Coordinates of C-alpha atoms in Angstrom, one line a residue:
M1 CA -28.4 6.7 -7.3
Y2 CA -26.8 7.1 -10.7
D3 CA -29.4 6.9 -13.5
R4 CA -27.6 5.5 -16.6
S5 CA -30.6 6.4 -18.8
S6 CA -30.0 10.1 -18.2
P7 CA -28.3 12.2 -20.9
M8 CA -26.8 14.4 -18.3
C9 CA -23.5 13.8 -16.5
M10 CA -24.5 13.3 -12.9
L11 CA -21.0 14.1 -11.8
C12 CA -20.4 17.6 -13.5
D13 CA -24.1 18.5 -14.1
K14 CA -23.3 19.1 -17.9
N15 CA -26.0 18.2 -20.2
V16 CA -24.0 15.6 -22.0
P17 CA -23.9 11.8 -21.9
E18 CA -21.5 10.2 -19.8
Y19 CA -19.3 8.8 -22.6
P20 CA -15.7 7.7 -22.3
Y21 CA -14.4 10.8 -23.9
H22 CA -16.5 13.1 -21.6
L23 CA -15.2 11.3 -18.5
L24 CA -11.6 11.2 -19.6
F25 CA -11.1 14.6 -20.9
D26 CA -14.2 16.8 -20.2
C27 CA -15.8 16.0 -17.0
D28 CA -15.1 18.7 -14.2
A29 CA -15.3 16.0 -11.6
F30 CA -12.1 14.6 -12.7
D31 CA -10.0 17.7 -13.3
T32 CA -7.5 17.1 -10.6
I33 CA -6.6 13.6 -11.4
R34 CA -6.8 14.3 -15.1
V35 CA -4.1 16.8 -15.1
C36 CA -1.7 14.7 -13.1
Q37 CA -2.3 11.6 -15.1
W38 CA -2.6 13.2 -18.6
N39 CA 0.7 15.2 -17.9
N40 CA 2.3 11.8 -17.3
V41 CA 1.2 10.6 -20.9
L42 CA 2.3 13.9 -22.4
N43 CA 5.7 13.6 -20.8
T44 CA 6.2 10.0 -22.1
I45 CA 5.0 10.1 -25.6
P46 CA 7.3 11.2 -28.4
D47 CA 7.2 14.9 -29.3
A48 CA 5.6 14.5 -32.7
M49 CA 2.8 12.4 -31.1
R50 CA 2.3 15.1 -28.5
Q51 CA 1.9 17.8 -30.9
D52 CA -0.7 15.8 -32.7
I53 CA -2.6 14.8 -29.9
E54 CA -2.7 18.3 -28.2
H55 CA -4.8 19.5 -31.2
M56 CA -7.3 16.6 -31.0
K57 CA -10.8 17.1 -29.6
S58 CA -11.7 14.9 -26.7
N59 CA -13.4 12.2 -28.7
K60 CA -10.4 11.8 -31.0
K61 CA -8.1 11.7 -28.2
T62 CA -10.0 8.8 -26.6
E63 CA -10.1 7.1 -29.9
F64 CA -6.4 7.5 -30.2
I65 CA -5.7 6.0 -26.8
M66 CA -8.2 3.1 -27.2
S67 CA -6.7 2.3 -30.6
G68 CA -3.3 1.6 -29.0
M69 CA -4.9 -1.3 -27.2
H70 CA -5.6 -3.0 -30.7
C71 CA -2.2 -2.6 -32.2
N72 CA 0.7 -5.1 -32.3
Y73 CA 2.7 -4.6 -29.0
V74 CA 6.1 -3.1 -29.3
D75 CA 8.5 -3.5 -26.5
E76 CA 9.9 0.0 -27.1
W77 CA 6.5 1.6 -26.6
N78 CA 5.7 -0.3 -23.2
E79 CA 6.2 2.9 -21.3
I80 CA 3.8 4.7 -23.5
Y81 CA 1.2 2.0 -23.3
Q82 CA 1.5 2.0 -19.5
V83 CA 1.0 5.7 -19.1
M84 CA -2.0 5.6 -21.2
I85 CA -3.4 2.6 -19.4
D86 CA -2.7 4.2 -16.1
F87 CA -4.5 7.5 -17.3
C88 CA -7.6 5.5 -18.3
Y89 CA -7.7 3.4 -15.1
A90 CA -7.2 6.3 -12.8
I91 CA -10.3 8.0 -14.3
Y92 CA -12.3 4.7 -14.2
R93 CA -11.1 4.2 -10.4
E94 CA -12.1 7.6 -9.5
R95 CA -15.5 7.2 -11.3
R96 CA -16.2 3.8 -9.6
D97 CA -15.6 5.4 -6.1
L98 CA -18.1 8.4 -6.8
P99 CA -21.8 8.0 -6.0

């Protein structure tokens, strides 16, 4: 059973908390799905945004993605919002299915 009080990620055995940024970008257990889903994000966002986000640390990338959920909705960005949501949801779904 997963112990939520443990600071160690029970999925990849790194001695780090299972924070959202760890799960989305650093946890080895999600490498396969992360590559596919994150490439969808990078291929959809504008080039300038991609250049900025590629240099961000994991926690900043997570803040960037989550901040998009609090901004005013813009129809032209529908595809960008959707791939970011799909990325987060794919990791969530994968995590939910692991012991």
